[in-house]
Coordinates of C-alpha atoms in Angstrom, one line a residue:
M1 CA -11.4 10.4 7.2
R2 CA -10.0 13.7 5.8
L3 CA -7.1 13.5 3.4
A4 CA -4.5 16.3 3.0
K5 CA -2.3 16.6 -0.2
T6 CA 1.4 16.0 0.4
A7 CA 2.7 15.9 -3.2
E8 CA 1.5 16.0 -6.8
F9 CA 2.9 14.6 -10.1
K10 CA 2.1 14.9 -13.7
L11 CA 2.5 12.0 -16.1
P12 CA 3.6 12.5 -19.7
D13 CA 1.0 14.1 -22.0
R14 CA 0.8 10.9 -24.2
M15 CA -0.2 8.9 -21.1
D16 CA -3.9 8.5 -20.3
G17 CA -3.6 7.3 -16.7
P18 CA -3.5 3.9 -15.1
V19 CA -5.4 1.1 -16.9
R20 CA -7.4 0.7 -13.6
A21 CA -6.8 0.9 -9.9
G22 CA -6.0 -2.8 -10.0
S23 CA -3.0 -2.1 -12.2
C24 CA -1.4 0.1 -9.5
L25 CA 0.8 -1.0 -6.5
V26 CA 3.2 0.5 -4.1
S27 CA 6.4 -1.4 -3.2
G28 CA 7.8 -1.7 0.3
A29 CA 10.2 1.0 -0.6
G30 CA 7.3 3.4 -1.2
V31 CA 7.7 3.4 -5.0
F32 CA 4.4 3.7 -6.9
H33 CA 4.0 1.6 -10.0
A34 CA 1.2 1.3 -12.6
V35 CA 0.4 -0.1 -16.0
A36 CA -1.0 2.9 -18.0
W37 CA -2.6 3.6 -21.3
W38 CA -0.5 5.4 -24.0
D39 CA -1.6 7.2 -27.1
G40 CA -5.3 7.3 -26.4
G41 CA -5.4 3.7 -25.2
A42 CA -3.7 2.3 -28.3
R43 CA -0.7 1.0 -26.3
Y44 CA 0.5 0.1 -22.8
A45 CA 3.2 1.8 -20.7
L46 CA 4.7 1.2 -17.3
V47 CA 5.2 4.1 -14.9
S48 CA 6.9 4.4 -11.6
I49 CA 7.2 7.3 -9.1
A50 CA 10.1 7.1 -6.8
G51 CA 10.9 10.2 -4.6
Q52 CA 10.2 13.1 -6.9
A53 CA 11.1 11.3 -10.2
V54 CA 8.4 10.1 -12.6
R55 CA 9.7 7.4 -15.0
T56 CA 7.9 5.7 -17.8
V57 CA 8.7 3.0 -20.3
L58 CA 6.6 2.2 -23.4
L59 CA 5.7 -1.4 -23.8
D60 CA 5.6 -1.4 -27.5
D61 CA 6.0 -5.1 -28.3
L62 CA 2.6 -6.3 -27.0
G63 CA 0.3 -5.6 -29.9
E64 CA -2.9 -3.6 -29.8
P65 CA -4.5 -3.6 -26.3
F66 CA -8.0 -3.9 -27.6
D67 CA -7.2 -7.0 -29.6
A68 CA -8.6 -10.0 -27.6
A69 CA -5.6 -12.1 -28.7
Y70 CA -3.2 -10.0 -26.5
D71 CA -2.5 -10.0 -22.8
A72 CA -2.6 -6.9 -20.6
P73 CA 0.7 -6.8 -18.7
A74 CA 0.3 -7.5 -14.9
P75 CA 2.7 -6.1 -12.4
V76 CA 4.0 -8.5 -9.7
L77 CA 5.6 -7.3 -6.4
L78 CA 8.5 -9.7 -5.8
D79 CA 10.0 -10.6 -2.5
D80 CA 12.9 -8.1 -2.7
D81 CA 10.4 -5.3 -3.5
S82 CA 11.6 -5.3 -7.1
L83 CA 8.9 -5.2 -9.8
G84 CA 8.1 -8.1 -12.0
L85 CA 5.8 -7.7 -15.0
V86 CA 4.0 -10.6 -16.6
V87 CA 4.3 -9.3 -20.1
D88 CA 2.3 -12.2 -21.5
A89 CA 1.6 -15.7 -20.4
G90 CA 5.1 -16.8 -21.5
T91 CA 7.3 -13.9 -20.3
L92 CA 8.2 -12.3 -17.0
R93 CA 10.4 -9.2 -16.9
V94 CA 12.0 -7.9 -13.7
Y95 CA 12.6 -4.1 -13.5
G96 CA 14.5 -1.9 -11.2
T97 CA 13.2 1.3 -9.7
D98 CA 14.6 3.2 -12.7
L99 CA 12.5 0.9 -14.9
R100 CA 15.5 -0.6 -16.5
V101 CA 15.1 -4.4 -17.2
R102 CA 17.2 -6.4 -14.9
H103 CA 16.5 -9.7 -16.5
E104 CA 13.8 -11.6 -18.4
L105 CA 12.5 -15.1 -17.6
A106 CA 10.4 -17.5 -19.8
I107 CA 7.3 -18.7 -18.0
G108 CA 6.8 -22.4 -18.4
G109 CA 3.7 -24.5 -17.8
G110 CA 1.5 -22.7 -20.3
E111 CA -0.5 -25.8 -20.9
V112 CA -2.0 -25.4 -17.4
L113 CA -4.0 -22.4 -18.8
D114 CA -5.6 -24.7 -21.4
R115 CA -8.0 -26.0 -18.8
F116 CA -10.3 -23.0 -19.3
A117 CA -9.5 -22.3 -23.0
V118 CA -12.5 -21.4 -25.3
H119 CA -12.3 -21.8 -29.0
G120 CA -8.5 -22.2 -28.7
Q121 CA -8.0 -19.0 -26.7
R122 CA -6.6 -19.3 -23.2
P123 CA -7.7 -16.9 -20.4
P124 CA -5.5 -13.9 -21.0
V125 CA -3.4 -12.0 -18.5
T126 CA -5.2 -8.9 -17.3
A127 CA -3.6 -5.8 -15.7
H128 CA -4.3 -6.8 -12.1
A129 CA -1.4 -6.3 -9.7
S130 CA -0.2 -9.4 -7.9
R131 CA 1.0 -9.0 -4.3
G132 CA 1.9 -11.4 -1.5
A133 CA 2.2 -15.2 -1.8
F134 CA -0.3 -18.0 -1.3
A135 CA 1.3 -21.3 -0.3
G136 CA 4.6 -20.0 -1.8
E137 CA 3.1 -18.9 -5.2
H138 CA 2.1 -15.6 -6.7
V139 CA -1.5 -15.3 -7.7
V140 CA -2.3 -13.7 -11.1
V141 CA -5.9 -12.8 -12.1
L142 CA -6.8 -13.9 -15.6
D143 CA -9.6 -12.6 -17.8
E144 CA -12.3 -14.4 -19.8
P145 CA -10.9 -15.8 -23.0
I146 CA -13.6 -14.5 -25.4
S147 CA -15.9 -11.8 -24.0
R148 CA -13.3 -10.1 -21.8
G149 CA -13.9 -7.7 -18.9
N150 CA -15.1 -10.0 -16.2
P151 CA -11.9 -11.7 -14.8
R152 CA -12.7 -15.1 -13.3
Y153 CA -9.5 -17.1 -13.1
L154 CA -6.8 -17.4 -10.5
A155 CA -3.5 -18.7 -12.0
F156 CA -0.7 -19.6 -9.7
L157 CA 2.8 -18.6 -10.7
R158 CA 6.0 -20.0 -9.1
I159 CA 9.0 -17.7 -9.6
G160 CA 12.6 -18.7 -8.9
E161 CA 15.9 -17.0 -9.5
T162 CA 16.3 -18.3 -13.0
S163 CA 12.9 -19.7 -14.0
A164 CA 9.1 -19.3 -13.6
S165 CA 6.2 -21.6 -14.2
W166 CA 2.4 -21.7 -14.1
T167 CA 1.5 -24.5 -11.6
R168 CA -2.4 -24.5 -11.6
I169 CA -5.5 -22.5 -12.4
R170 CA -8.8 -22.4 -10.7
T171 CA -12.1 -20.5 -10.3
L172 CA -14.1 -19.4 -7.3
G173 CA -17.7 -20.4 -6.6
P174 CA -20.5 -20.0 -6.9
D175 CA -20.6 -22.2 -3.7
G176 CA -19.9 -20.1 -0.7
F177 CA -21.1 -16.9 -2.3
P178 CA -24.6 -15.3 -2.5
A179 CA -25.0 -15.9 -6.2
D180 CA -28.5 -14.8 -7.4
R181 CA -29.1 -14.4 -11.1
F182 CA -32.8 -13.4 -10.6
G183 CA -34.3 -11.6 -13.5
D184 CA -31.4 -11.9 -15.9
D185 CA -33.7 -12.9 -18.8
E186 CA -31.3 -15.7 -19.8
L187 CA -28.5 -13.2 -20.4
N188 CA -26.2 -15.9 -19.0
E189 CA -27.4 -18.5 -21.5
S190 CA -26.8 -16.6 -24.8
P191 CA -25.2 -18.8 -27.6
D192 CA -22.4 -16.2 -27.6
T193 CA -21.7 -16.5 -23.9
P194 CA -20.1 -19.8 -22.7
S195 CA -21.5 -21.3 -19.6
I196 CA -19.3 -20.1 -16.7
D197 CA -19.3 -21.4 -13.2
G198 CA -16.7 -19.1 -11.7
C199 CA -17.4 -15.9 -10.0
I200 CA -15.8 -12.6 -11.0
V201 CA -12.6 -11.9 -9.1
G202 CA -11.9 -8.2 -8.6
D203 CA -8.7 -8.7 -6.6
A204 CA -6.7 -11.5 -4.9
V205 CA -3.8 -11.1 -2.5
G206 CA -1.8 -14.0 -1.1
D207 CA -1.3 -14.1 2.7
G208 CA 0.6 -17.2 3.5
D209 CA -1.9 -20.0 4.0
S210 CA -4.9 -17.9 2.9
L211 CA -6.0 -15.9 -0.1
L212 CA -7.8 -12.5 0.5
V213 CA -10.2 -11.9 -2.4
C214 CA -12.7 -9.4 -3.6
V215 CA -15.5 -11.2 -5.5
E216 CA -17.6 -9.0 -7.7
G217 CA -20.6 -11.2 -8.7
S218 CA -21.5 -14.3 -10.6
D219 CA -23.1 -13.2 -13.9
A220 CA -21.7 -14.2 -17.3
S221 CA -23.0 -11.0 -18.7
S222 CA -21.1 -7.6 -18.5
V223 CA -21.2 -6.2 -15.0
R224 CA -20.6 -2.7 -16.4
R225 CA -23.6 -3.0 -18.6
Y226 CA -26.1 -5.0 -16.5
G227 CA -24.8 -4.9 -12.9
A228 CA -23.9 -7.6 -10.5
D229 CA -25.7 -9.8 -8.0
F230 CA -23.4 -9.4 -5.1
F231 CA -20.0 -8.2 -3.8
T232 CA -17.9 -10.0 -1.1
I233 CA -14.6 -9.6 0.6
T234 CA -13.5 -13.0 2.1
R235 CA -10.6 -15.4 2.5
V236 CA -10.0 -18.7 0.8
T237 CA -7.9 -21.3 2.5
T238 CA -5.4 -23.7 0.8
D239 CA -8.0 -26.5 0.7
G240 CA -10.4 -24.2 -1.2
T241 CA -12.7 -23.4 1.8
V242 CA -14.4 -20.0 1.5
T243 CA -14.5 -18.5 4.9
A244 CA -17.2 -16.2 6.4
P245 CA -17.3 -12.8 4.6
L246 CA -15.5 -9.9 6.1
Y247 CA -17.8 -7.6 4.2
Q248 CA -20.7 -8.3 1.8
Q249 CA -23.5 -6.7 -0.1
S250 CA -26.0 -9.0 -1.9
G251 CA -29.5 -9.3 -3.3
W252 CA -28.9 -6.6 -5.9
K253 CA -30.8 -8.4 -8.7
R254 CA -34.0 -8.1 -6.6
Q255 CA -33.5 -4.3 -6.0
P256 CA -34.3 -1.5 -8.4
G257 CA -31.5 -0.2 -10.6
K258 CA -28.1 -1.6 -11.4
H259 CA -25.5 -2.2 -8.7
G260 CA -21.8 -3.2 -8.7
I261 CA -18.6 -2.6 -6.7
N262 CA -15.0 -2.9 -7.9
G263 CA -12.8 -4.0 -5.0
K264 CA -9.0 -3.5 -4.7
I265 CA -6.9 -4.5 -1.7
T266 CA -4.3 -1.9 -1.1
S267 CA -0.6 -2.6 -1.1
S268 CA -0.4 -1.7 2.7
G269 CA -2.9 -4.5 3.4
R270 CA -4.9 -2.1 5.6
Y271 CA -7.8 -1.2 3.3
V272 CA -10.0 -2.5 0.5
L273 CA -10.9 0.2 -2.0
L274 CA -14.7 0.0 -2.7
T275 CA -15.5 1.8 -6.0
P276 CA -19.1 1.8 -7.1
V277 CA -19.6 0.8 -10.8
F278 CA -22.7 3.0 -11.0
T279 CA -23.7 6.4 -9.5
A280 CA -27.1 5.1 -8.3
G281 CA -27.4 3.7 -4.8
E282 CA -26.6 5.0 -1.3
W283 CA -23.0 5.9 -2.1
K284 CA -23.9 7.9 -5.2
G285 CA -20.8 6.6 -7.0
R286 CA -18.4 7.8 -4.3
Q287 CA -15.6 5.5 -3.0
R288 CA -15.5 4.0 0.4
L289 CA -12.6 2.2 2.2
F290 CA -13.1 -1.0 4.1
D291 CA -10.7 -1.1 7.0
L292 CA -9.4 -4.6 7.4
E293 CA -8.1 -4.0 10.9
T294 CA -11.3 -2.6 12.4
G295 CA -14.0 -3.9 10.0
D296 CA -15.3 -0.3 9.5
V297 CA -16.4 1.2 6.2
V298 CA -14.8 4.6 6.0
E299 CA -15.8 7.5 3.7
P300 CA -12.7 9.4 2.6
V301 CA -12.9 13.2 2.2
L302 CA -10.6 14.0 -0.6
P303 CA -8.3 17.1 -0.6
R304 CA -9.4 20.4 -2.0
G305 CA -9.4 20.3 -5.8
A306 CA -9.3 16.5 -5.9
A307 CA -13.0 15.8 -5.5
K308 CA -13.3 14.0 -8.8
M309 CA -10.2 11.9 -8.3
R310 CA -10.1 8.2 -7.3
I311 CA -7.9 6.6 -4.7
V312 CA -5.9 3.9 -6.5
D313 CA -3.7 2.5 -3.7
H314 CA -2.3 3.0 -0.2
G315 CA 1.1 2.3 1.1
G316 CA 2.8 3.3 4.4
A317 CA 0.9 6.5 5.4
T318 CA 0.3 7.6 1.8
F319 CA -2.8 7.4 -0.3
W320 CA -2.3 7.6 -4.1
L321 CA -5.0 9.3 -6.2
S322 CA -5.4 9.5 -9.9
D323 CA -7.7 11.6 -12.2
G324 CA -7.6 8.9 -14.8
A325 CA -5.3 11.0 -17.0
Q326 CA -2.0 12.7 -16.2
R327 CA -2.5 13.8 -12.6
I328 CA -1.3 11.7 -9.7
L329 CA -1.7 13.0 -6.2
C330 CA -0.3 11.8 -2.8
A331 CA -2.3 12.4 0.4
E332 CA -2.3 11.5 4.1
A333 CA -5.0 11.2 6.7
E334 CA -5.3 14.3 8.8
D335 CA -5.5 14.2 12.6
P336 CA -9.3 14.2 13.2
R337 CA -8.8 16.4 16.3
R338 CA -7.9 19.3 13.9
H339 CA -11.6 19.3 12.8
G340 CA -13.2 18.4 16.0
D341 CA -14.2 14.9 14.8
R342 CA -15.0 12.3 17.4

């Protein structure tokens, strides 16, 4: 699939790009939103691109992002295509396209999150975008409470017109997934690493009576340092059943080198972005797209001058790319007949 550039935008100089692809989403109105780093990663900001206008708002009341006691704000796409932001476990703000705050709601039910608290710290909010609804509730991915970086918890948030509340929290697996910690040299049994049964959730999107999830392994140790044991795209039903995988790679711990994939389901619901964690392996660190309609794995050919950029979302006909700093690019798939592709 060849992509052709259709537009390009520059974020403010003090902005260091989206926190991760998972913090980006596109509303039904075609507006691009992302949680971004500010001042060299010292603070968070919210950015939106609507039409030709780039708007930002500095989230300056959240504390230092690298302090484990603080949450990383998570954008939530609401039913009317407005943008909600889970600022922290107790606060939901609703923004308009112009990033002005429409209203703010207190989130109740915080005691639900105590189920997986460690040393008095609850699983914190991480900057994963929440889209769709699962049994009428929004699904918010939460991080590990101590070590951070391997999100494992799915918290369910019910949002009304005047109130919001956490209703439950759960983990996934390892039953139903090809968990295999072969050769980990007891990395998962360190005194500093709590015993964790839940797998790592890269992304989760509600789709009525099922939850589409990207699961990025089962290790308790850092995937970015040690690699993962598997990657799976699957659905989970309301009764907790893990269905047959739509796409899967496994057995990595028994193969040479380190392996891992970050998965992100696009706002369009058409693709899953597959981003290798390491440059080793068949893909050499280059992204792929899993087409949820056809079941095909597609290699995107990025526009000229954008070879080092990453696709961070897709909505309508538009792919959104980021260089991890100030540059945001829009692109669309070219007609393959222009290049003689079959």
